[in-house]
XYZ file of C-alpha atoms in Angstrom:
561
model
C -23.304 206.434 -114.760
C -25.460 205.016 -114.244
C -23.503 201.402 -114.791
C -21.245 202.526 -111.918
C -23.582 201.412 -108.905
C -24.116 198.008 -110.127
C -22.845 195.358 -107.820
C -19.262 193.630 -108.774
C -21.341 190.642 -107.277
C -23.301 190.375 -110.731
C -25.642 186.855 -110.700
C -26.075 186.719 -114.344
C -24.534 184.295 -116.242
C -22.264 183.185 -113.536
C -23.787 179.233 -113.300
C -22.499 178.479 -116.820
C -19.133 179.245 -116.041
C -18.731 178.344 -112.257
C -20.169 174.750 -113.080
C -17.422 172.556 -112.402
C -18.695 169.817 -115.095
C -18.512 171.986 -117.843
C -16.287 171.685 -120.598
C -16.415 174.314 -122.135
C -13.522 176.144 -124.066
C -14.276 179.252 -121.979
C -12.694 177.400 -118.579
C -11.045 178.998 -115.864
C -7.404 178.375 -116.858
C -8.320 179.590 -120.488
C -10.359 183.426 -119.982
C -8.401 186.456 -120.216
C -9.125 189.836 -119.224
C -10.714 191.151 -122.205
C -10.292 194.768 -124.006
C -13.105 196.842 -125.276
C -12.822 200.470 -126.728
C -15.221 203.208 -127.538
C -15.425 201.690 -131.343
C -18.211 199.498 -133.340
C -18.675 196.177 -132.334
C -18.825 194.150 -135.596
C -21.821 191.751 -136.808
C -23.615 190.244 -139.492
C -26.381 193.274 -138.883
C -25.533 197.305 -138.612
C -22.716 197.989 -136.841
C -23.458 199.544 -133.465
C -21.882 201.537 -130.730
C -20.279 199.669 -127.699
C -23.101 199.734 -124.872
C -22.586 201.397 -121.345
C -22.722 198.395 -119.473
C -19.929 196.819 -121.631
C -17.663 200.263 -120.780
C -18.286 199.373 -117.409
C -17.410 195.906 -117.672
C -14.306 196.745 -119.218
C -13.308 199.401 -115.984
C -13.835 196.313 -114.155
C -11.333 194.222 -115.970
C -8.753 196.827 -116.136
C -8.991 197.360 -112.714
C -7.969 194.244 -111.536
C -5.597 193.666 -114.220
C -3.906 196.606 -112.699
C -3.752 194.847 -109.536
C -0.972 192.863 -109.847
C 1.376 191.807 -113.047
C -0.260 189.589 -116.026
C 1.949 186.801 -115.166
C 0.696 186.390 -111.212
C -3.018 184.910 -111.138
C -3.479 185.414 -106.885
C -5.324 188.506 -108.024
C -6.795 187.705 -111.556
C -10.283 189.015 -112.309
C -12.662 186.483 -110.680
C -15.671 184.879 -112.510
C -18.177 187.143 -111.727
C -15.720 189.931 -113.518
C -15.219 188.106 -116.823
C -18.198 188.749 -119.515
C -20.590 185.958 -120.197
C -20.006 183.943 -123.669
C -22.883 185.965 -125.573
C -20.846 189.217 -124.353
C -17.799 188.245 -125.065
C -15.909 190.025 -127.876
C -12.250 189.617 -129.181
C -10.505 192.851 -129.901
C -8.730 193.884 -132.864
C -5.633 195.976 -133.507
C -7.621 197.241 -136.929
C -9.781 199.297 -133.950
C -12.638 196.462 -134.787
C -14.235 194.534 -131.599
C -15.600 190.992 -133.186
C -18.076 188.738 -131.212
C -17.055 185.293 -130.067
C -20.009 183.137 -131.297
C -20.860 179.527 -130.802
C -20.469 177.517 -127.330
C -17.338 176.076 -128.346
C -15.569 179.571 -128.929
C -14.944 177.334 -132.298
C -11.721 176.216 -130.307
C -12.568 172.420 -129.467
C -12.377 169.963 -131.849
C -14.599 166.588 -131.891
C -12.224 163.353 -130.726
C -12.352 162.429 -134.627
C -10.846 165.680 -135.303
C -8.092 165.231 -132.792
C -7.297 161.575 -133.650
C -6.409 162.942 -136.985
C -4.503 165.617 -135.728
C -1.977 163.236 -133.987
C -2.156 160.829 -136.934
C -1.083 163.545 -139.386
C 0.862 165.521 -137.044
C 2.935 161.750 -136.334
C 3.297 160.623 -139.514
C 6.735 162.443 -141.068
C 9.320 161.001 -142.723
C 10.014 157.860 -140.783
C 7.416 156.018 -142.786
C 10.087 156.110 -145.865
C 11.915 153.695 -143.366
C 9.929 151.207 -141.876
C 10.587 148.474 -144.072
C 14.538 149.180 -143.800
C 13.945 149.438 -140.477
C 11.724 146.011 -140.428
C 14.922 144.210 -142.818
C 17.566 145.073 -140.188
C 15.901 143.478 -137.476
C 14.045 140.820 -139.510
C 10.911 140.354 -140.186
C 8.931 138.507 -137.198
C 11.111 140.605 -134.590
C 10.861 143.745 -136.422
C 7.370 142.955 -136.239
C 7.163 142.075 -132.762
C 9.598 145.357 -131.964
C 6.793 147.457 -133.828
C 4.185 147.002 -131.448
C 5.877 146.834 -128.343
C 7.630 150.160 -128.988
C 4.151 151.590 -129.955
C 2.738 150.550 -126.527
C 5.508 152.117 -124.976
C 5.888 155.404 -126.402
C 2.258 155.614 -125.817
C 2.321 154.575 -122.182
C 5.451 157.556 -121.508
C 2.389 159.907 -124.032
C 0.097 159.541 -121.889
C 2.157 160.262 -118.625
C 3.694 163.352 -120.244
C -0.024 163.845 -120.728
C -1.110 164.076 -117.520
C 2.076 165.311 -115.811
C 1.001 168.690 -115.474
C -2.324 167.615 -113.937
C -0.165 165.938 -111.011
C 1.083 169.198 -109.790
C -1.250 170.409 -106.501
C -1.951 174.373 -105.523
C -0.277 175.667 -108.932
C -2.691 176.564 -112.088
C -0.821 174.235 -114.783
C -3.662 175.142 -117.716
C -1.148 176.803 -119.865
C 2.079 174.389 -118.647
C 4.117 172.655 -121.484
C 5.957 169.719 -120.442
C 9.465 172.055 -120.314
C 7.192 173.576 -117.687
C 6.656 170.650 -115.472
C 10.429 169.933 -116.301
C 11.428 173.316 -114.854
C 9.644 172.467 -111.608
C 10.635 169.221 -110.958
C 14.813 169.291 -111.692
C 14.843 173.194 -112.336
C 16.638 175.008 -114.742
C 18.596 171.438 -115.867
C 15.188 170.018 -116.627
C 13.944 173.104 -118.481
C 17.125 173.480 -120.472
C 17.752 170.012 -120.975
C 14.276 168.991 -122.621
C 14.790 172.334 -124.825
C 18.125 170.449 -126.077
C 16.563 167.575 -127.099
C 13.566 169.023 -128.330
C 15.982 170.469 -131.015
C 17.575 167.488 -131.332
C 14.248 165.644 -132.939
C 13.617 168.844 -134.794
C 16.608 169.617 -136.855
C 16.816 166.183 -136.923
C 13.986 166.440 -138.590
C 15.114 168.900 -140.946
C 18.486 167.070 -141.833
C 16.145 164.214 -143.091
C 13.756 166.553 -144.905
C 17.006 168.512 -146.456
C 18.483 164.780 -147.907
C 15.008 163.917 -148.790
C 14.269 166.509 -150.756
C 17.629 166.644 -152.576
C 16.621 162.959 -153.509
C 13.189 163.899 -154.667
C 14.867 167.182 -156.406
C 17.220 164.716 -158.011
C 15.488 161.736 -159.130
C 12.175 164.336 -160.545
C 14.616 166.008 -162.830
C 15.949 163.021 -163.987
C 12.276 161.544 -164.777
C 11.747 164.808 -166.714
C 15.307 164.921 -168.653
C 14.956 161.197 -169.500
C 11.660 161.734 -170.621
C 12.344 164.215 -172.916
C 15.430 163.218 -174.565
C 14.120 159.470 -174.519
C 16.745 157.790 -172.323
C 16.438 154.213 -171.136
C 17.732 153.378 -168.059
C 16.482 149.243 -168.225
C 19.746 148.531 -168.973
C 21.909 149.799 -166.434
C 20.322 149.499 -163.404
C 20.475 146.023 -161.748
C 16.871 145.305 -160.812
C 13.896 142.884 -161.944
C 12.884 142.490 -165.488
C 9.197 143.171 -166.555
C 6.786 145.955 -166.577
C 6.957 146.122 -162.763
C 10.941 147.183 -161.997
C 12.375 146.842 -158.814
C 16.419 147.980 -158.666
C 19.323 147.461 -155.541
C 20.923 150.441 -156.229
C 23.952 148.864 -154.507
C 23.875 145.501 -155.409
C 27.862 145.256 -153.789
C 27.657 146.177 -150.478
C 26.037 144.597 -147.768
C 25.597 141.096 -147.428
C 24.125 140.429 -150.628
C 25.082 136.907 -151.098
C 24.892 135.965 -154.500
C 25.574 139.547 -156.374
C 29.207 139.597 -156.700
C 29.259 138.590 -160.457
C 26.976 140.773 -161.157
C 28.162 143.469 -159.137
C 29.812 145.115 -161.709
C 26.419 146.264 -163.513
C 26.563 148.736 -160.925
C 27.589 152.585 -162.236
C 27.330 155.619 -159.869
C 23.956 157.404 -159.826
C 25.404 160.471 -161.104
C 26.815 159.069 -164.402
C 24.368 156.862 -165.284
C 23.010 157.119 -168.870
C 23.773 156.882 -172.518
C 27.449 158.017 -172.924
C 26.732 161.501 -174.662
C 28.499 165.270 -174.683
C 25.002 166.431 -173.077
C 24.041 163.288 -171.046
C 27.288 164.263 -169.298
C 26.507 167.257 -169.035
C 23.457 166.899 -167.122
C 24.840 164.381 -164.748
C 27.416 166.942 -163.619
C 25.445 169.819 -163.205
C 22.490 167.232 -161.420
C 23.748 165.364 -158.942
C 22.542 163.745 -156.063
C 25.230 165.026 -153.169
C 27.656 167.336 -155.405
C 24.767 170.067 -156.566
C 21.217 169.537 -155.608
C 21.659 169.645 -152.106
C 23.401 173.585 -152.923
C 20.505 174.209 -155.385
C 17.985 173.835 -152.351
C 19.456 176.451 -150.768
C 18.495 179.376 -153.142
C 15.014 178.346 -152.512
C 14.734 177.721 -148.787
C 17.078 179.621 -146.849
C 15.224 182.906 -147.576
C 12.024 181.370 -146.697
C 13.617 180.478 -143.473
C 13.666 184.040 -142.758
C 10.368 184.948 -142.534
C 9.020 186.397 -139.392
C 5.555 183.870 -139.421
C 5.165 180.272 -141.078
C 1.167 180.998 -141.102
C 1.414 181.371 -144.928
C 2.993 177.662 -145.100
C 0.805 176.224 -142.419
C -2.081 176.213 -145.122
C -0.279 173.504 -146.926
C 0.064 170.985 -144.195
C -3.019 169.141 -145.638
C -0.441 168.189 -148.246
C 1.419 165.953 -145.774
C -2.074 163.855 -145.063
C -2.646 163.663 -148.967
C 0.995 161.963 -149.117
C 0.617 159.518 -146.361
C -2.872 158.222 -148.612
C -0.745 158.251 -151.959
C 2.195 156.165 -150.549
C -0.247 153.892 -149.096
C -2.392 153.242 -152.097
C 0.673 153.359 -154.065
C 2.419 150.408 -151.243
C -1.181 148.260 -152.088
C -0.512 148.724 -155.795
C 3.054 147.827 -155.726
C 1.979 144.941 -153.592
C -0.653 143.362 -155.979
C 1.364 143.514 -159.008
C 4.368 141.971 -157.273
C 2.869 139.888 -154.844
C 4.531 138.470 -151.873
C 7.959 136.701 -151.417
C 8.816 135.753 -148.160
C 11.244 132.719 -146.675
C 11.317 132.319 -143.605
C 15.178 131.744 -142.154
C 15.163 132.114 -138.098
C 18.894 132.172 -136.977
C 20.529 132.135 -140.225
C 20.914 134.384 -143.774
C 20.132 132.672 -147.033
C 21.005 133.677 -150.594
C 18.005 136.216 -150.765
C 16.644 136.191 -147.852
C 17.625 137.492 -144.120
C 16.907 136.063 -140.549
C 13.758 136.897 -138.810
C 15.746 137.558 -135.890
C 19.047 139.937 -136.374
C 21.562 141.947 -133.863
C 20.991 145.048 -135.488
C 17.816 145.616 -134.401
C 18.500 148.613 -132.158
C 18.028 150.385 -135.859
C 14.671 149.835 -135.355
C 13.952 151.289 -132.145
C 15.782 154.375 -132.934
C 13.730 154.790 -136.221
C 10.468 153.574 -134.094
C 10.943 155.965 -131.469
C 11.337 158.831 -133.445
C 8.639 156.937 -135.816
C 6.557 157.441 -132.650
C 7.481 160.293 -130.912
C 4.676 163.451 -130.488
C 5.554 163.728 -126.567
C 6.822 167.276 -126.428
C 3.624 169.028 -128.106
C 1.093 166.690 -127.478
C -0.275 168.498 -123.977
C -0.661 171.648 -126.737
C -2.708 169.178 -129.278
C -4.785 167.671 -126.638
C -5.961 170.956 -125.359
C -8.055 171.027 -128.468
C -9.969 168.186 -127.310
C -13.850 169.099 -126.663
C -13.978 166.233 -124.310
C -10.843 166.437 -121.811
C -12.666 163.227 -120.121
C -11.994 161.451 -123.675
C -8.240 162.573 -123.897
C -6.282 158.548 -122.692
C -8.801 157.240 -125.356
C -8.126 159.551 -128.086
C -4.654 159.577 -127.650
C -4.568 155.488 -128.041
C -6.646 155.624 -130.889
C -4.692 157.493 -132.156
C -1.785 155.622 -131.590
C -3.517 152.742 -132.758
C -3.939 154.233 -136.265
C -0.373 155.395 -136.532
C 0.846 151.448 -135.818
C -1.196 149.833 -138.067
C -0.333 152.733 -140.656
C 3.559 151.532 -140.363
C 3.059 148.059 -140.138
C 0.785 148.027 -143.336
C 3.813 150.017 -145.180
C 6.791 148.056 -143.382
C 4.910 144.567 -144.030
C 3.669 144.927 -147.295
C 7.131 146.394 -148.698
C 9.006 143.539 -147.227
C 6.858 140.798 -148.259
C 6.712 142.118 -151.976
C 9.964 142.703 -152.515
C 10.968 140.409 -155.002
C 13.266 137.510 -154.005
C 14.458 136.062 -156.096
C 16.384 137.894 -158.360
C 16.733 140.741 -155.436
C 18.024 139.695 -151.761
C 16.218 141.244 -148.963
C 19.100 143.177 -148.500
C 19.011 145.636 -150.980
C 16.061 147.223 -149.022
C 17.079 150.684 -149.152
C 16.496 153.340 -146.175
C 14.639 155.446 -148.387
C 11.693 152.693 -149.826
C 11.501 154.755 -152.322
C 14.578 154.288 -153.845
C 14.295 150.850 -154.803
C 11.863 151.489 -157.559
C 13.504 153.524 -160.450
C 13.264 157.125 -161.793
C 11.382 156.219 -164.452
C 8.615 154.471 -162.727
C 5.531 157.020 -163.372
C 3.811 156.189 -159.982
C 6.760 156.860 -157.894
C 7.249 160.082 -159.788
C 4.215 161.360 -158.813
C 4.870 160.366 -155.101
C 8.541 161.802 -154.877
C 6.849 165.412 -156.525
C 4.212 165.291 -153.885
C 6.503 164.488 -151.478
C 8.908 166.982 -152.553
C 6.816 169.856 -152.392
C 4.901 169.007 -148.828
C 8.272 168.758 -147.830
C 9.225 172.394 -149.105
C 6.292 174.100 -147.365
C 6.920 171.823 -143.997
C 10.770 172.624 -143.545
C 9.755 176.393 -143.136
C 7.758 175.559 -140.275
C 9.679 173.130 -138.739
C 12.802 176.375 -138.865
C 10.018 178.787 -137.468
C 9.500 175.616 -134.099
C 13.414 175.769 -133.874
C 13.361 179.777 -133.724
C 10.478 180.296 -131.505
C 11.790 177.871 -128.804
C 15.644 178.059 -128.819
C 15.280 182.604 -129.318
C 12.390 182.433 -126.652
C 14.646 180.910 -124.048
C 17.894 182.621 -124.764
C 16.631 185.936 -125.606
C 13.195 186.332 -124.659
C 12.242 186.542 -128.093
C 10.814 184.885 -130.721
C 12.433 186.946 -133.256
C 15.521 189.399 -131.577
C 17.420 190.412 -134.745
C 17.470 189.350 -138.488
C 21.334 188.493 -137.817
C 20.180 186.311 -134.925
C 17.872 184.412 -137.079
C 19.927 184.086 -140.461
C 22.799 182.373 -138.127
C 20.638 180.297 -137.100
C 19.084 179.709 -140.497
C 22.998 178.906 -141.677
C 23.774 176.396 -138.985
C 20.884 174.424 -139.706
C 21.263 174.406 -143.905
C 24.487 173.977 -143.247
C 23.794 170.720 -141.624
C 21.438 169.717 -143.826
C 23.720 170.246 -147.066
C 27.036 168.685 -145.126
C 24.717 165.505 -144.657
C 22.933 165.103 -147.754
C 26.654 165.631 -149.677
C 28.626 163.249 -147.098
C 25.810 160.969 -145.538
C 22.952 160.864 -147.042
C 21.485 157.988 -145.168
C 17.613 158.862 -143.926
C 17.557 155.731 -141.385
C 20.736 156.526 -139.815
C 19.924 160.037 -139.141
C 16.617 159.273 -138.056
C 17.479 156.192 -135.433
C 20.786 158.461 -134.551
C 18.333 161.534 -134.099
C 14.969 159.839 -132.445
C 17.375 157.558 -130.406
C 18.812 160.622 -128.418
C 15.891 162.907 -128.534
C 13.802 159.835 -126.713
C 16.436 158.728 -124.253
C 14.984 161.953 -122.372
C 11.586 163.249 -123.579
C 10.091 159.906 -124.280
C 11.766 157.534 -121.383
C 13.455 159.539 -118.604
C 12.088 162.583 -117.852
C 8.175 161.052 -117.915
C 9.308 158.492 -115.716
C 11.147 160.491 -113.243
C 8.509 162.895 -113.295
C 5.674 160.583 -112.927
C 8.102 158.484 -109.619
C 8.971 161.647 -107.909
C 5.195 162.740 -108.108
C 4.154 159.377 -106.069
C 6.491 159.240 -103.923
C 5.646 162.834 -103.129
C 2.290 162.094 -102.382
C 2.913 158.470 -100.774
C 2.339 156.171 -103.528
C 5.315 155.121 -105.710
C 5.162 151.328 -104.740
C 7.868 148.940 -105.720
C 6.239 147.422 -108.920
C 5.717 151.163 -110.043
C 9.330 152.303 -109.314
C 10.373 148.936 -110.990
C 8.807 149.541 -113.873
C 9.689 153.055 -114.709
C 13.059 152.200 -114.003
C 13.222 149.483 -116.687
C 11.847 152.370 -118.933
C 15.010 154.726 -118.290
C 17.041 151.492 -118.799
C 15.558 150.858 -122.203
C 15.883 154.581 -123.505
C 19.653 153.980 -122.531
C 19.992 150.840 -124.287
C 18.363 152.067 -127.370
C 20.826 154.837 -127.409
C 23.866 152.986 -126.941
C 22.812 150.374 -129.323
C 22.612 153.009 -132.229
C 26.942 152.771 -131.530
C 27.256 149.533 -131.545
C 24.896 147.605 -134.209
């Protein structure tokens, strides 16, 4: 053919790929051999045949790809063989080749998009437990711990982000943090990082199951009470007036001054008018006895889908839910006003001290609230300006910290004390509002639908990570996937029935996964890489060793406080 005589060292367009300062998405680490068949090239204009030059270029790439395995980069196609941006096509199994357009290949995001993607990813169920965590630690100490944990987790996250680049002489462009752990610690590092990542994901799924049971129960209760004109004001211990705030368990905890009225509390599954219809409804619509099992019918089939792409389309609901929560908290604070008194070390009738020994419960919650370390490398790869990664990640953490601080401080400050004690603040602060509250009903409904779409995504991540490591396939068989899903769902049902305390679930899972992926592995990897380069100093060794000690103490504190 005419194109066969064309030299391999083609100077055309070579500069656009060999420029070291380029931040184009088609860098050497991201480029892969392309494939062109003698089919139609699809563009906006009428289709045309593939040129002979493109066929020759395709043959060259095939030649290089057969020299060695695709995983070996030593004999990967050189820069002059990879086509230019304007000649790059993506081959479709349907027999078409679609031309890649745009200077960034459609894969890179500006800094503002990257920042809010991180913010949206980190804004999970932990936001509902932040006011409870501040109550457990004390108002002043809680604010100090929230800021401190945000800074510590940000630093450790930066260590994770930079860890692949600290490995010399190896192309780590497509590595994730488990690959880095495997490089430094062998199979132990690889499997332990997988185990702790599973703890965080499955822990999140358990929290989702408990919350979905809660939201479904209250949503159904609201609809039933509205349809049957059932009033709850006489059976709930709480404030009077238009803005009602309730204490679901006034006879538990250190609620001083409540002993004389604790008898007003009735079980949430049995309150209401004493009629046969209400009794039947309460029997079959129970928050712990029936609702967790009803969810199996809806969610277990969704977990067995081969792909979760359909549910990924609804991830924007997370942002809407968080924004609505912020608006809800603001409205409640305006209507309730601030109720604060500062008692530094002693508990009073309606207020908790500013410093409490239960503060490790807040640090456990915050570890999971600021946890994004197992996927930060993937998220930052899509950043258009890689030189701004540190700045963008810091801004994202700042926004997350401000969101948590805003919600936690407003809910704690606005909680009406008196007549209620600050100790009444629940692990899910929405439980402090009656099911008849319309604004809270909307929040619960939105969160219920959002979690119903996110839950299969979390299950898909668990399946992909676990099955890929154990069996080498994302979907080895229906039996394997179904067995795994039965275990996950069974764990959620058991926790929703026997221990529906999302605050404790979050703090235990957060402290456990944070021990390895937030404190231990990032610190060890950084110290080892510094030592190999001869740059490890005593201040650095002491500081990172202290981080490891803090991670261990964080886990230990969950069991002793």
